[in-house]
Amino acid sequence: MTGPDAPYEVHEIANFTLECGETLRPARVAYQTYGTLNDDKSNAIVYPTWYSGRHWDNEWLIGRGMALDPDRWFIIVPNMLGNGLSSSPSNTPPPWDRARFPRVSVRDNVASQYRLVTEVFGIETLPLVLGWSMGAGQSFQWAVSHPEMVQRILPFCGSARTAPHNRVFLEGVKAALTADCAFEGGWYSPELLPVTGLRAAARVYAGWGYSQAFYWDEVWRELGYTSLEDFLVGFWEGFFLDDRDPDNLLTMLDTWWHGDVGTTPGFSSTEEALASIRARAIVMPAEKDLYFPPEDEEWEVSHMPNAELRVIPGVWGHFAGAGQNPADTAVIDAAVAELLSADPGK
Amino acid sequence: MTGPDAPYEVHEIANFTLECGETLRPARVAYQTYGTLNDDKSNAIVYPTWYSGRHWDNEWLIGRGMALDPDRWFIIVPNMLGNGLSSSPSNTPPPWDRARFPRVSVRDNVASQYRLVTEVFGIETLPLVLGWSMGAGQSFQWAVSHPEMVQRILPFCGSARTAPHNRVFLEGVKAALTADCAFEGGWYSPELLPVTGLRAAARVYAGWGYSQAFYWDEVWRELGYTSLEDFLVGFWEGFFLDDRDPDNLLTMLDTWWHGDVGTTPGFSSTEEALASIRARAIVMPAEKDLYFPPEDEEWEVSHMPNAELRVIPGVWGHFAGAGQNPADTAVIDAAVAELLSADPGK
């Protein structure tokens, strides 16, 4: 069984001290698995979630006949801290609830996932870590933090370091969300969400998520929408109203904003951290991604010893990696298959 | 004398009926002139303003030794309706004030400027109409509405029709501005502006105004800012707090959103209106403009009989046309000189 209604597991980590110095008591890492771990524990893949995504939102890339075939691989999808299923502002009891939920880093997420993978499953080798957007950022971080463990990574539409312009984009989303007085500094009533701010954030996001050409060509029609406004309300506002808690969104936004493998202890720069990656990598930006543009990934790949840049062509922009467009899905799936059949990194 | 403190003129049009059907009684068109109209009235250039710009914001492209030399040309800079100097929500008396200020179209602006140029100055020929951004849109409209009068146009970083993605960008700015409860549906007290919404709109705008590469390369340092946050507060928030009235901003935003020469009476499509333009044109998008991307202008030029596409290279994005970067200014100034020395359109 898959989808939002399928049962899933939660790994509790009794005392999980975050990089910021505060401790989740406990941290809860919600996760779903697909397939069966083999006897020598050599077939596990980690596929982290993205900004506000839940484990079931990754399922479009998993299935029989696809590269991520659960008949062959054991795919673990850990939910990001802050996404509402793992420890988050919305589900942590006082006093660390809501606006007081501590700051979470990309490395905190990877550390929580490492605990899950090793403590629950005893896994020592990961043939692949992959993910979209913030999931791509976690993939890079996995490869930097655990080079002995991660054999391959396939980050798509994401980066090892959040670029300055990407941060400016996030500032706009954050400012729109929090401009609503009903936000109340994060202490809104759960029954009275700042829906004006959520809808404003959605409209800001709308311009960034897909490319100029996507809108010019009215490609939203392929998703079943009947006008631009129908798409803005139906898809974008609907997206932000679909159980997206504002404090959760801000926690993940902060994680995103500060993402940078170069701040990993032991490294003095992003370049140095990228150069340390031993995993074989196919790095897949989308041709017209407006906040993770291909040139940023080109720069990152140029510093990685064992990586190939492979651009996802087309007009879907960042959402080329969301599983909405069959052509993009085919390109990503083919790359996953190729990478999994290639020799691992050294 | 130039600049914000220089005296300027206002042309009053007693009863000015807008396309929406409502009438400004009177409409006021504030304008500044540079140079002297010659005896045969053959040296007049119209240079309209842009989104929230005032006439003095256009002065960077005017000067001795430049193409727009006031010793040779008579340059008229009319302020857009809604910009706070010409008739606007902020300066129109009740009952058409503030949130009740009527909807204004690009054609209304051009009509008001036509009245100014013909009634005040008796001008029958315009060697050139040019402008940045919304000023570019007005330049296209001038050429469509008055083909017998406009000999040349030089629209830079703007379009004859606001593209769908551009509209989505505007939706984000509008949603952020109006999410602030202090906006009060447009009936905020003039002493109690929705500054949170203005600052949010500024942060949304920040990601669009300059390119990804501009931020990656920290080119804001050339403008005197010392960090990304320093630039976001100092330039962007400062920009939106510099006497920018929210209702004025929304009036101009609505004008922008609906801009399309194809809706001019007598035409059945944008293509047809573009094809009707007799003026010689150099159309100058900026290489990395995120909301007026060069491919949009390429499409428009392909439908114009007498036009050349000339891309402004570099990383400044939309603000290549703002007069902040000497290299971009030189490119635009050279194009103006070349166009003015070329034969007019037929």
XYZ file of C-alpha atoms in Angstrom:
692
model
C 0.000 0.000 0.000
C 1.242 3.456 -0.851
C -0.077 7.023 -0.709
C -1.049 9.318 2.153
C -3.232 6.708 3.859
C -0.593 3.983 3.978
C 0.781 3.263 7.460
C 4.292 4.556 8.009
C 6.907 4.252 10.706
C 8.493 6.724 13.088
C 11.995 6.405 14.501
C 12.420 8.182 17.793
C 15.839 9.496 18.751
C 15.723 10.078 22.492
C 17.978 13.105 22.706
C 18.841 14.662 19.398
C 20.968 17.752 19.761
C 20.724 20.041 16.767
C 23.553 22.116 15.369
C 21.968 25.207 16.868
C 22.569 23.687 20.309
C 18.988 22.905 21.270
C 17.839 19.317 21.778
C 14.734 17.562 20.530
C 13.578 15.198 23.281
C 12.900 13.104 21.291
C 13.381 13.791 17.598
C 10.891 11.864 15.529
C 11.836 10.816 12.009
C 8.809 9.620 10.096
C 9.606 7.406 7.139
C 8.184 5.028 4.615
C 9.933 2.111 2.948
C 9.385 0.442 -0.394
C 10.683 -3.067 -1.131
C 12.686 -5.404 1.098
C 16.136 -5.050 2.567
C 18.220 -7.949 1.349
C 20.254 -10.202 3.625
C 23.562 -8.452 3.158
C 21.898 -5.066 3.412
C 23.367 -3.963 0.130
C 20.263 -2.701 -1.663
C 19.157 0.328 0.368
C 18.494 3.688 -1.227
C 17.713 6.889 0.666
C 15.378 9.345 -1.043
C 14.712 12.366 1.210
C 11.734 14.692 0.810
C 11.636 18.308 -0.403
C 10.247 21.630 0.812
C 6.889 20.715 2.365
C 6.805 17.344 0.577
C 5.756 14.199 2.394
C 7.054 10.671 1.733
C 4.131 9.868 -0.539
C 5.035 12.839 -2.742
C 8.174 10.936 -3.800
C 6.323 7.828 -4.928
C 6.016 8.898 -8.573
C 9.637 7.868 -9.132
C 9.243 4.457 -7.443
C 7.622 1.438 -9.036
C 7.931 -1.863 -10.817
C 9.658 -1.434 -14.155
C 11.222 1.814 -13.022
C 14.810 2.314 -11.914
C 13.690 2.537 -8.296
C 12.055 -0.877 -8.487
C 10.950 -2.093 -5.058
C 11.393 -5.657 -6.234
C 15.115 -5.021 -6.352
C 15.806 -2.070 -4.098
C 14.905 -1.172 -0.555
C 13.953 2.486 -0.780
C 13.740 4.511 2.403
C 11.986 7.871 2.208
C 12.673 9.824 5.399
C 10.552 12.903 5.980
C 12.440 16.142 6.544
C 12.367 17.687 9.991
C 9.735 20.406 9.850
C 7.511 18.798 7.232
C 4.702 18.028 9.667
C 5.305 14.279 9.909
C 8.825 14.275 11.350
C 9.464 16.590 14.315
C 8.025 19.977 13.391
C 6.682 23.181 14.895
C 3.171 21.820 14.420
C 3.660 18.532 16.299
C 6.258 19.228 18.980
C 4.877 19.779 22.481
C 5.586 22.980 24.424
C 7.904 24.618 25.128
C 9.597 23.812 21.805
C 6.416 24.061 19.761
C 5.370 26.405 16.971
C 7.345 29.655 16.807
C 9.836 28.246 19.339
C 10.755 25.185 17.327
C 14.537 25.296 17.035
C 16.491 26.029 13.891
C 17.210 22.900 11.829
C 20.060 22.513 9.348
C 20.462 20.276 6.317
C 23.095 18.438 8.312
C 20.622 17.901 11.156
C 18.323 16.241 8.652
C 21.072 14.001 7.328
C 22.178 13.175 10.873
C 18.643 12.140 11.793
C 18.444 10.003 8.667
C 21.814 8.428 9.395
C 20.545 7.435 12.829
C 17.464 5.905 11.230
C 19.384 3.983 8.587
C 22.025 2.631 10.953
C 20.045 2.132 14.153
C 16.855 0.697 12.717
C 18.234 -1.209 9.762
C 21.949 -1.683 10.473
C 22.775 -0.469 6.985
C 26.420 0.380 6.271
C 26.332 0.995 2.530
C 23.978 3.074 0.425
C 24.131 2.365 -3.311
C 22.293 5.622 -3.933
C 20.982 8.764 -2.274
C 18.786 10.956 -4.444
C 16.241 13.708 -4.164
C 14.523 16.688 -5.686
C 15.144 20.291 -4.651
C 15.865 20.287 -0.889
C 16.103 16.510 -1.325
C 18.981 17.204 -3.711
C 20.630 19.346 -1.059
C 20.345 16.482 1.425
C 21.846 14.110 -1.167
C 24.921 16.307 -1.530
C 25.204 16.530 2.247
C 24.934 12.742 2.639
C 27.854 12.354 0.222
C 29.958 14.895 2.124
C 29.090 13.661 5.625
C 29.320 9.917 4.908
C 31.717 9.326 2.031
C 32.452 5.781 3.224
C 28.791 4.891 3.008
C 27.308 6.676 -0.021
C 28.244 5.097 -3.349
C 26.212 7.296 -5.682
C 24.107 10.428 -5.580
C 21.605 11.829 -8.022
C 20.568 15.317 -6.923
C 17.997 16.856 -9.258
C 16.884 20.507 -9.327
C 18.803 21.377 -6.188
C 22.208 22.443 -4.960
C 24.953 21.739 -2.471
C 24.911 25.389 -1.441
C 21.911 27.684 -1.606
C 22.882 30.458 -4.007
C 22.417 34.120 -3.051
C 19.663 34.677 -5.595
C 17.877 31.571 -4.351
C 17.979 33.131 -0.878
C 16.431 36.310 -2.240
C 13.633 34.230 -3.751
C 13.080 32.651 -0.309
C 13.033 36.090 1.312
C 10.115 37.020 -0.930
C 8.156 33.903 -0.014
C 8.827 34.446 3.674
C 7.939 38.132 3.593
C 4.634 37.423 1.843
C 3.703 34.663 4.280
C 4.520 36.694 7.374
C 3.027 39.997 6.138
C -0.391 38.692 7.136
C -1.136 40.105 10.598
C -2.929 36.841 11.372
C 0.506 35.220 11.410
C 0.944 36.782 14.852
C 4.683 36.238 14.979
C 4.114 32.505 14.523
C 1.598 32.232 17.382
C -1.526 32.100 15.215
C -4.255 29.823 16.436
C -4.133 26.445 14.670
C -7.809 26.977 13.961
C -7.176 30.413 12.471
C -4.296 30.074 10.029
C -2.948 33.149 8.215
C -4.566 32.027 4.982
C -4.054 35.390 3.303
C -0.326 35.034 3.905
C -0.337 31.411 2.749
C -2.136 32.385 -0.440
C 0.252 35.304 -0.974
C 3.242 33.000 -0.534
C 1.648 30.661 -3.066
C 1.339 33.459 -5.630
C 4.914 34.516 -5.096
C 6.036 30.922 -5.513
C 3.989 30.517 -8.693
C 6.295 32.754 -10.721
C 9.352 30.788 -9.676
C 8.156 27.185 -9.801
C 7.712 26.990 -13.563
C 9.496 28.796 -16.371
C 8.420 31.830 -18.366
C 7.920 29.538 -21.369
C 5.714 27.193 -19.333
C 3.310 30.056 -18.766
C 3.642 31.479 -22.278
C 2.736 28.080 -23.732
C -0.048 27.537 -21.158
C 1.391 24.143 -20.272
C -0.717 24.200 -17.100
C -3.491 22.956 -19.371
C -1.730 19.568 -19.310
C -2.389 19.512 -15.574
C -6.108 20.021 -16.106
C -6.394 23.737 -15.375
C -8.603 25.929 -17.527
C -7.111 29.406 -17.163
C -4.130 31.121 -15.582
C -6.208 32.156 -12.579
C -7.623 28.630 -12.324
C -4.029 27.379 -12.083
C -2.968 30.032 -9.552
C -5.872 29.234 -7.244
C -6.344 25.546 -7.976
C -2.751 24.412 -8.008
C -0.729 27.039 -6.172
C -3.061 28.264 -3.461
C -4.398 24.737 -3.106
C -0.836 23.522 -2.624
C -0.151 25.957 0.193
C -3.482 25.262 1.881
C -3.021 21.471 1.737
C -2.111 20.960 5.371
C 0.887 23.302 5.115
C 1.506 24.829 8.506
C 3.135 28.291 8.319
C 5.647 27.661 11.104
C 6.574 24.363 9.456
C 7.088 26.173 6.152
C 9.320 28.730 7.832
C 11.395 26.063 9.579
C 12.067 24.307 6.260
C 12.652 27.637 4.520
C 15.326 28.464 7.062
C 16.923 25.044 6.547
C 16.969 25.681 2.811
C 18.288 29.247 3.113
C 21.342 28.120 5.095
C 22.142 24.965 3.115
C 25.854 24.735 2.324
C 28.015 21.607 2.402
C 30.987 23.934 2.867
C 30.019 24.599 6.479
C 30.427 20.928 7.350
C 33.021 20.616 10.136
C 36.408 19.790 8.672
C 35.980 21.878 5.538
C 36.892 25.475 4.938
C 34.844 26.088 1.773
C 32.066 24.763 -0.412
C 34.609 23.918 -3.081
C 36.614 21.833 -0.650
C 33.550 19.947 0.523
C 32.469 19.281 -3.059
C 35.954 18.031 -3.919
C 35.753 15.548 -1.050
C 32.751 13.730 -2.488
C 33.717 10.186 -3.430
C 30.283 9.089 -4.613
C 29.673 8.841 -8.338
C 27.188 11.525 -9.216
C 24.816 12.558 -11.938
C 23.722 16.115 -11.150
C 20.529 17.091 -12.942
C 19.419 20.716 -13.009
C 16.388 21.615 -15.105
C 17.084 23.746 -18.153
C 14.785 26.588 -17.137
C 14.831 26.270 -13.348
C 14.646 29.870 -12.116
C 16.025 29.353 -8.611
C 18.411 26.453 -9.181
C 19.662 27.514 -12.637
C 21.899 25.045 -14.500
C 24.952 27.308 -14.304
C 24.991 26.909 -10.518
C 25.141 23.124 -10.837
C 27.724 23.416 -13.554
C 29.885 25.218 -11.029
C 29.299 22.571 -8.379
C 30.019 19.692 -10.755
C 33.252 21.389 -11.815
C 34.480 20.920 -8.249
C 33.394 17.276 -7.888
C 35.847 14.558 -8.924
C 33.335 11.966 -10.078
C 30.307 13.845 -11.316
C 28.469 14.433 -14.563
C 26.184 17.380 -15.264
C 23.074 16.318 -17.133
C 20.453 18.992 -17.793
C 16.758 18.047 -17.885
C 15.524 19.783 -21.049
C 12.197 21.549 -21.418
C 9.979 24.294 -20.047
C 8.829 22.852 -16.722
C 11.497 24.701 -14.759
C 11.962 23.633 -11.163
C 8.888 21.414 -11.307
C 10.582 19.224 -13.924
C 11.555 17.260 -10.812
C 8.071 17.020 -9.326
C 6.831 14.064 -11.298
C 4.144 16.033 -13.135
C 5.534 15.729 -16.643
C 6.038 12.216 -18.056
C 8.866 13.333 -20.356
C 10.880 14.750 -17.445
C 10.154 11.701 -15.338
C 11.492 9.486 -18.123
C 14.720 11.493 -18.291
C 15.254 11.276 -14.542
C 14.310 7.608 -14.361
C 16.763 6.755 -17.156
C 19.540 8.584 -15.332
C 18.782 6.717 -12.101
C 18.940 3.411 -13.979
C 22.229 4.326 -15.629
C 23.784 5.502 -12.387
C 22.697 2.409 -10.467
C 24.287 0.152 -13.093
C 27.556 2.098 -13.084
C 30.512 1.416 -10.838
C 30.230 3.217 -7.532
C 32.543 6.043 -6.595
C 35.916 5.330 -5.051
C 17.603 72.671 -13.267
C 16.826 68.981 -13.021
C 16.041 66.471 -10.298
C 13.156 66.078 -7.864
C 13.260 69.682 -6.748
C 13.072 71.228 -10.214
C 9.748 72.895 -11.028
C 7.605 70.921 -13.435
C 4.390 71.535 -15.336
C 0.937 69.978 -15.159
C -1.452 69.755 -18.089
C -5.071 69.556 -17.016
C -7.550 67.785 -19.275
C -10.967 68.933 -18.142
C -12.935 65.761 -18.778
C -10.814 62.748 -19.532
C -12.864 59.606 -19.994
C -10.859 56.462 -19.394
C -11.313 53.214 -21.271
C -13.033 51.751 -18.217
C -15.791 54.334 -18.710
C -15.100 56.536 -15.713
C -14.015 60.157 -16.154
C -11.244 62.072 -14.445
C -12.516 65.643 -13.900
C -9.858 66.768 -14.622
C -7.003 64.430 -15.477
C -3.677 65.934 -14.543
C -0.588 65.011 -16.533
C 2.539 66.145 -14.790
C 5.548 66.482 -17.041
C 9.033 67.825 -17.338
C 10.795 69.034 -20.474
C 14.452 69.183 -21.400
C 15.713 71.389 -24.211
C 13.794 73.708 -26.541
C 11.134 72.947 -29.116
C 12.400 74.240 -32.458
C 10.387 76.455 -34.770
C 9.032 73.744 -37.014
C 8.331 71.519 -34.011
C 10.347 68.697 -35.474
C 12.649 67.852 -32.580
C 10.314 66.508 -29.893
C 10.912 63.188 -28.155
C 8.507 61.545 -25.699
C 10.078 59.485 -22.936
C 7.381 58.109 -20.570
C 8.072 56.896 -17.047
C 8.030 53.354 -15.636
C 6.413 51.517 -12.733
C 6.556 54.029 -9.863
C 9.196 56.139 -11.614
C 8.965 59.919 -11.683
C 10.205 62.180 -14.469
C 13.498 62.820 -12.736
C 14.168 59.066 -12.684
C 14.580 59.220 -16.469
C 17.216 61.942 -16.423
C 20.183 59.562 -16.436
C 19.702 59.058 -20.183
C 19.439 62.780 -20.967
C 22.344 65.168 -21.177
C 24.843 67.077 -23.235
C 27.025 64.743 -25.243
C 24.465 61.974 -24.977
C 22.047 60.901 -27.687
C 19.193 62.621 -25.860
C 21.007 65.939 -25.948
C 18.779 68.808 -24.805
C 20.795 71.170 -26.987
C 19.359 69.403 -30.010
C 16.187 67.675 -28.879
C 13.115 68.724 -26.977
C 12.516 65.847 -24.614
C 9.158 65.562 -22.890
C 8.906 63.196 -19.935
C 5.234 62.711 -19.040
C 4.507 61.042 -15.725
C 2.316 57.942 -15.866
C -1.160 58.156 -14.437
C -0.972 56.635 -10.972
C 2.644 57.562 -10.252
C 1.741 60.150 -7.616
C 2.503 63.237 -9.745
C -0.017 62.758 -12.530
C -3.580 61.869 -11.482
C -3.317 59.075 -8.945
C -5.176 57.449 -6.081
C -3.068 59.502 -3.685
C -3.852 62.934 -5.152
C -7.359 62.702 -6.601
C -10.113 64.176 -4.426
C -13.094 62.095 -3.251
C -15.064 60.282 -4.439
C -12.499 58.975 -6.946
C -9.645 58.877 -4.480
C -7.542 56.055 -3.110
C -9.131 52.596 -3.474
C -11.812 54.096 -5.753
C -9.407 55.516 -8.291
C -10.542 54.099 -11.625
C -8.719 51.515 -13.663
C -6.156 53.018 -16.048
C -4.891 51.372 -19.237
C -1.668 51.829 -21.165
C -3.783 53.424 -23.877
C -5.227 55.877 -21.362
C -1.684 56.926 -20.573
C -0.805 57.373 -24.219
C -4.046 59.249 -24.836
C -3.263 61.634 -21.983
C 0.240 62.159 -23.363
C -1.123 62.735 -26.871
C -3.369 65.439 -25.489
C -0.385 67.009 -23.764
C 1.854 66.903 -26.838
C -0.751 68.235 -29.256
C -2.697 70.671 -27.072
C 0.165 72.260 -25.185
C 2.858 72.151 -27.835
C 1.059 71.671 -31.161
C 3.451 68.883 -32.055
C 2.508 66.708 -35.030
C 5.631 64.603 -35.447
C 7.671 62.689 -32.906
C 11.114 61.645 -34.117
C 11.302 59.188 -31.203
C 9.321 57.661 -28.356
C 11.320 55.564 -25.924
C 11.128 54.161 -22.439
C 12.132 51.535 -19.939
C 9.872 48.754 -18.722
C 6.322 50.154 -18.585
C 7.781 53.085 -20.539
C 8.648 50.562 -23.245
C 5.045 49.368 -23.231
C 3.870 52.954 -23.699
C 6.366 53.363 -26.571
C 4.883 50.382 -28.404
C 1.392 51.738 -27.785
C 2.335 55.180 -29.109
C 3.526 53.560 -32.343
C 0.305 51.564 -32.700
C -2.065 54.396 -31.759
C -0.343 57.181 -33.735
C 1.516 55.646 -36.683
C 1.328 58.931 -38.624
C 3.101 60.746 -35.830
C 5.729 58.406 -34.377
C 8.815 57.997 -36.541
C 10.910 55.785 -34.277
C 10.595 53.856 -31.044
C 13.199 52.413 -28.735
C 11.503 50.262 -26.075
C 13.984 48.764 -23.639
C 13.277 45.986 -21.106
C 9.562 46.001 -21.773
C 6.942 44.557 -24.064
C 3.981 45.363 -26.253
C 1.937 42.748 -24.439
C 2.442 41.681 -20.852
C 3.336 37.992 -20.997
C 1.506 35.472 -18.813
C 4.547 34.763 -16.662
C 5.067 38.489 -16.190
C 1.496 38.629 -14.895
C 2.245 35.843 -12.433
C 5.231 37.836 -11.178
C 2.910 40.823 -10.675
C 0.412 38.639 -8.823
C 3.132 37.808 -6.320
C 4.016 41.455 -5.756
C 0.361 42.393 -5.356
C -0.408 39.512 -3.007
C 2.528 40.397 -0.770
C 1.604 44.079 -0.650
C -2.057 43.441 0.152
C -1.476 40.581 2.631
C -0.712 43.201 5.264
C -3.933 43.738 7.249
C -2.946 47.404 7.568
C -3.691 47.702 3.858
C -7.367 47.735 4.843
C -8.638 47.091 1.354
C -6.861 50.222 0.153
C -8.390 52.490 2.814
C -5.320 52.642 5.051
C -4.697 55.942 6.735
C -2.119 58.013 4.818
C -0.351 58.386 8.146
C -0.368 54.635 8.755
C 0.878 52.971 5.578
C 1.017 49.177 5.356
C 4.786 49.214 5.639
C 5.007 45.485 6.283
C 3.254 44.876 2.981
C 5.427 47.431 1.195
C 8.551 45.795 2.551
C 7.247 42.348 1.608
C 6.521 43.538 -1.935
C 10.055 44.924 -2.051
C 11.549 41.550 -1.082
C 9.448 39.765 -3.671
C 10.558 42.264 -6.294
C 14.204 41.872 -5.316
C 14.444 38.380 -6.778
C 13.052 39.530 -10.121
C 14.718 42.889 -10.647
C 18.248 41.571 -11.099
C 19.515 38.277 -12.467
C 20.688 35.195 -10.614
C 24.230 35.982 -11.782
C 23.983 39.546 -10.430
C 23.437 38.121 -6.965
C 25.969 35.288 -7.370
C 28.642 37.835 -8.327
C 27.543 40.274 -5.599
C 27.337 43.065 -8.148
C 25.270 45.061 -5.622
C 28.643 45.993 -4.187
C 29.027 48.333 -7.181
C 25.994 50.202 -5.867
C 27.645 50.702 -2.498
C 25.940 47.980 -0.469
C 27.938 45.899 1.965
C 25.976 42.646 2.239
C 22.988 40.938 0.678
C 20.760 42.015 3.554
C 22.148 45.536 3.332
C 21.050 45.590 -0.321
C 17.598 44.116 0.419
C 16.870 46.695 3.093
C 18.846 49.631 1.753
C 17.953 49.463 -1.902
C 14.766 47.404 -2.183
C 12.856 48.267 0.967
C 14.118 51.817 0.689
C 12.806 51.946 -2.866
C 9.317 50.882 -1.849
C 9.256 53.242 1.118
C 10.403 56.252 -0.952
C 7.047 57.978 -1.219
C 5.471 54.947 -2.909
C 1.774 54.915 -2.105
C 0.287 51.386 -2.082
C -2.873 52.337 -3.987
C -0.722 54.111 -6.570
C 1.420 50.995 -6.911
C -1.669 48.856 -7.417
C -3.095 51.212 -10.046
C 0.111 51.046 -12.056
C 0.392 47.301 -11.491
C -3.061 46.850 -12.963
C -2.101 49.012 -15.950
C 0.959 46.855 -16.469
C -0.900 43.549 -16.027
C -3.380 44.387 -18.792
C -0.940 45.944 -21.260
C -1.500 44.622 -24.783
C -1.348 46.621 -28.016
C -3.568 43.927 -29.537
C -6.596 45.229 -27.663
C -6.340 48.585 -29.426
C -9.635 49.237 -31.260
C -9.291 48.224 -34.890
C -7.041 45.241 -34.260
C -7.978 41.657 -33.641
C -4.679 40.412 -32.208
C -1.329 41.460 -30.784
C 0.381 40.222 -33.938
C -1.827 42.400 -36.107
C -1.164 45.466 -33.991
C 2.577 44.817 -34.061
C 2.467 44.396 -37.823
C 0.805 47.800 -38.142
C 3.714 49.668 -36.583
C 5.323 51.944 -39.153
C 7.938 53.446 -36.861
C 11.498 52.248 -37.181
C 12.321 50.378 -34.005
C 15.249 49.074 -32.044
C 13.828 46.763 -29.365
C 16.230 46.161 -26.511
C 15.548 43.426 -23.984
C 18.191 42.712 -21.372
C 19.959 39.370 -21.678
C 18.993 38.137 -18.217
C 15.745 40.025 -17.624
C 13.600 37.585 -15.660
C 10.186 39.098 -16.385
C 10.756 40.557 -19.842
C 12.983 37.765 -21.184
C 14.611 38.343 -24.604
C 12.615 35.534 -26.258
C 9.411 37.510 -25.700
C 10.835 40.525 -27.520
C 12.207 38.276 -30.231
C 8.638 37.166 -30.838
C 7.361 40.748 -30.929
C 10.095 41.930 -33.283
C 9.333 39.011 -35.610
C 5.907 40.566 -36.152
C 7.128 44.124 -36.711
C 8.015 45.227 -40.258
C 10.735 47.707 -39.407
C 12.322 46.528 -36.190
C 15.626 45.202 -34.966
C 16.154 43.134 -31.819
C 19.254 44.206 -29.936
C 19.936 42.491 -26.618
C 21.633 44.402 -23.802
C 24.297 41.957 -22.592
C 25.260 41.350 -18.990
C 24.001 40.329 -15.595
C 21.936 43.349 -14.521
C 18.665 41.797 -15.661
C 15.681 44.110 -15.792
C 17.607 46.888 -14.087
C 19.985 47.075 -17.058
C 17.522 49.767 -18.118
C 17.546 51.718 -14.877
C 20.662 53.758 -15.454
C 22.610 52.151 -12.634
C 25.288 50.456 -14.693
C 27.466 52.648 -16.937
C 28.117 49.806 -19.410
C 24.393 49.233 -19.970
C 23.766 52.955 -20.221
C 26.429 53.212 -22.928
C 24.785 50.415 -24.927
C 21.368 52.054 -24.726
C 22.704 55.529 -25.452
C 24.541 54.266 -28.546
C 21.369 52.634 -29.815
C 19.409 55.850 -29.299
C 22.018 57.781 -31.264
C 22.004 55.253 -34.086
C 18.218 55.167 -34.286
C 17.896 58.948 -34.283
C 20.342 59.213 -37.168
C 18.554 56.543 -39.214
C 15.733 57.152 -41.649
C 12.358 57.160 -39.960
C 9.807 54.446 -40.563
C 7.453 54.612 -43.519
